[in-house]
Amino acid sequence: MSLSTNASEPHPVILFSTVPNEDVGKKLARGGTLSTLQMWKFKSNTYEKSSMLGLVESKLVACVNIVPKITSIYWWDNAVQEDSELLLIMKTRSHLVPNVTDYVKVNHPYDVPEVVSFKVEDGNPDYLKWITDSTPAK
């Protein structure tokens, strides 16, 4: 079943981001305050904002899935790195992607957090409507 939308209506999108642990993933999704110890543990010098509104509570996304126990192997600081991370799968409207990206960049402990998006072309129409109903229009 193809997704048919009005050309002026923003398309639903799925965004992905990785986080160092479940606490950070839940704080980004739900909002809350990270303690000084947690901020220090993850990157105290770049992660100074202690209070977050939360991606879901602020309606930047309709839903965040937190997928545990992924292994990332990547090039950083002139060497191959390997880390255990979690994957966040976020559902929102296409026009909110820049806002979600900015939110993650401000509230994420990494210097260069991963945020990539994919346009949803097909799916359960009721679910896709729920995404658009749960997030603000332009």
CSV table of C-alpha atoms in Angstrom, one decimal:
chain,number,residue,atom,x,y,z
A,1,MET,CA,0.0,0.0,0.0
A,2,SER,CA,1.5,3.3,-1.1
A,3,LEU,CA,1.5,6.3,1.2
A,4,SER,CA,-0.6,9.0,-0.4
A,5,THR,CA,-0.3,12.5,1.2
A,6,ASN,CA,-1.0,16.0,0.2
A,7,ALA,CA,2.1,17.5,-1.4
A,8,SER,CA,2.0,20.3,1.2
A,9,GLU,CA,1.8,17.9,4.2
A,10,PRO,CA,5.2,17.0,5.7
A,11,HIS,CA,6.2,13.3,5.1
A,12,PRO,CA,6.7,11.0,8.1
A,13,VAL,CA,10.4,10.2,8.6
A,14,ILE,CA,12.4,7.8,10.7
A,15,LEU,CA,15.6,9.0,12.3
A,16,PHE,CA,18.5,7.0,13.8
A,17,SER,CA,21.0,8.0,16.5
A,18,THR,CA,23.4,6.0,18.7
A,19,VAL,CA,24.0,6.7,22.4
A,20,PRO,CA,26.6,5.4,24.8
A,21,ASN,CA,24.1,3.8,27.2
A,22,GLU,CA,20.5,3.3,28.2
A,23,ASP,CA,20.4,6.2,30.6
A,24,VAL,CA,21.4,8.7,27.9
A,25,GLY,CA,18.8,7.2,25.5
A,26,LYS,CA,16.0,7.4,28.0
A,27,LYS,CA,17.0,11.0,29.0
A,28,LEU,CA,16.9,12.1,25.4
A,29,ALA,CA,13.6,10.4,24.8
A,30,ARG,CA,11.7,11.1,28.0
A,31,GLY,CA,13.5,14.2,29.4
A,32,GLY,CA,14.9,14.7,32.8
A,33,THR,CA,18.1,15.7,34.4
A,34,LEU,CA,21.4,13.9,34.1
A,35,SER,CA,23.5,14.0,37.3
A,36,THR,CA,26.9,15.6,37.4
A,37,LEU,CA,28.4,12.1,37.7
A,38,GLN,CA,26.6,10.9,34.6
A,39,MET,CA,27.7,13.9,32.6
A,40,TRP,CA,31.3,13.5,33.7
A,41,LYS,CA,31.2,9.9,32.8
A,42,PHE,CA,30.1,10.6,29.3
A,43,LYS,CA,32.0,13.8,28.4
A,44,SER,CA,31.7,16.5,31.0
A,45,ASN,CA,33.5,19.2,29.0
A,46,THR,CA,31.1,19.0,26.1
A,47,TYR,CA,27.9,17.9,27.8
A,48,GLU,CA,27.0,20.8,30.0
A,49,LYS,CA,23.3,21.1,29.6
A,50,SER,CA,21.8,19.2,32.5
A,51,SER,CA,18.1,19.7,32.0
A,52,MET,CA,16.3,18.4,28.9
A,53,LEU,CA,12.7,18.8,27.8
A,54,GLY,CA,12.7,15.4,26.1
A,55,LEU,CA,12.1,14.5,22.4
A,56,VAL,CA,8.7,13.0,23.1
A,57,GLU,CA,7.5,15.4,25.7
A,58,SER,CA,8.4,18.4,23.5
A,59,LYS,CA,6.6,16.6,20.6
A,60,LEU,CA,9.7,16.7,18.4
A,61,VAL,CA,9.1,13.0,17.8
A,62,ALA,CA,6.0,10.7,18.2
A,63,CYS,CA,8.0,7.8,19.5
A,64,VAL,CA,11.6,6.7,20.4
A,65,ASN,CA,12.6,3.0,20.3
A,66,ILE,CA,15.8,2.2,22.3
A,67,VAL,CA,17.6,-0.8,20.8
A,68,PRO,CA,20.2,-2.1,23.2
A,69,LYS,CA,23.5,-3.8,22.7
A,70,ILE,CA,24.8,-2.8,19.3
A,71,THR,CA,28.5,-2.7,18.5
A,72,SER,CA,29.9,0.2,16.5
A,73,ILE,CA,33.2,0.0,14.7
A,74,TYR,CA,34.3,3.3,13.3
A,75,TRP,CA,37.2,5.6,12.4
A,76,TRP,CA,37.8,8.4,15.0
A,77,ASP,CA,41.0,10.2,16.2
A,78,ASN,CA,43.1,8.6,13.5
A,79,ALA,CA,42.3,5.1,14.6
A,80,VAL,CA,39.7,2.4,14.4
A,81,GLN,CA,37.4,2.5,17.5
A,82,GLU,CA,35.0,-0.1,18.8
A,83,ASP,CA,32.2,0.8,21.3
A,84,SER,CA,29.1,-0.8,22.7
A,85,GLU,CA,26.2,1.6,22.1
A,86,LEU,CA,22.4,1.7,21.9
A,87,LEU,CA,20.4,2.7,18.8
A,88,LEU,CA,17.6,5.2,19.0
A,89,ILE,CA,14.9,5.0,16.3
A,90,MET,CA,12.8,8.1,16.3
A,91,LYS,CA,9.6,8.8,14.4
A,92,THR,CA,8.6,12.3,13.4
A,93,ARG,CA,7.6,14.6,10.4
A,94,SER,CA,10.2,15.6,7.8
A,95,HIS,CA,10.0,19.3,8.7
A,96,LEU,CA,11.0,18.5,12.3
A,97,VAL,CA,14.3,16.7,11.4
A,98,PRO,CA,16.4,19.9,11.7
A,99,ASN,CA,14.8,20.5,15.2
A,100,VAL,CA,15.5,16.9,16.3
A,101,THR,CA,19.0,17.1,15.0
A,102,ASP,CA,19.7,20.4,16.9
A,103,TYR,CA,18.2,18.9,20.0
A,104,VAL,CA,20.3,15.8,19.8
A,105,LYS,CA,23.5,17.8,19.1
A,106,VAL,CA,22.9,20.0,22.2
A,107,ASN,CA,21.9,17.2,24.6
A,108,HIS,CA,24.2,14.4,23.4
A,109,PRO,CA,27.6,13.6,25.0
A,110,TYR,CA,29.3,12.9,21.7
A,111,ASP,CA,31.3,15.6,19.8
A,112,VAL,CA,29.6,14.4,16.5
A,113,PRO,CA,26.4,12.6,17.3
A,114,GLU,CA,24.9,10.4,14.6
A,115,VAL,CA,21.5,11.6,13.3
A,116,VAL,CA,20.4,10.3,10.0
A,117,SER,CA,16.8,10.3,8.5
A,118,PHE,CA,14.9,8.2,6.0
A,119,LYS,CA,11.7,9.2,4.4
A,120,VAL,CA,8.9,6.7,4.9
A,121,GLU,CA,7.4,5.8,1.5
A,122,ASP,CA,5.1,3.0,2.6
A,123,GLY,CA,3.5,1.6,5.8
A,124,ASN,CA,0.4,1.1,7.9
A,125,PRO,CA,-1.7,4.3,7.1
A,126,ASP,CA,-3.1,4.3,10.6
A,127,TYR,CA,0.4,4.3,12.1
A,128,LEU,CA,1.7,7.0,9.8
A,129,LYS,CA,-1.3,9.1,10.6
A,130,TRP,CA,-0.6,8.6,14.3
A,131,ILE,CA,3.0,9.9,13.7
A,132,THR,CA,1.6,13.1,12.1
A,133,ASP,CA,-1.2,13.5,14.6
A,134,SER,CA,1.4,13.2,17.5
A,135,THR,CA,3.8,15.9,16.2
A,136,PRO,CA,3.0,19.5,15.2
A,137,ALA,CA,2.3,20.7,11.7
A,138,LYS,CA,4.5,23.5,10.2
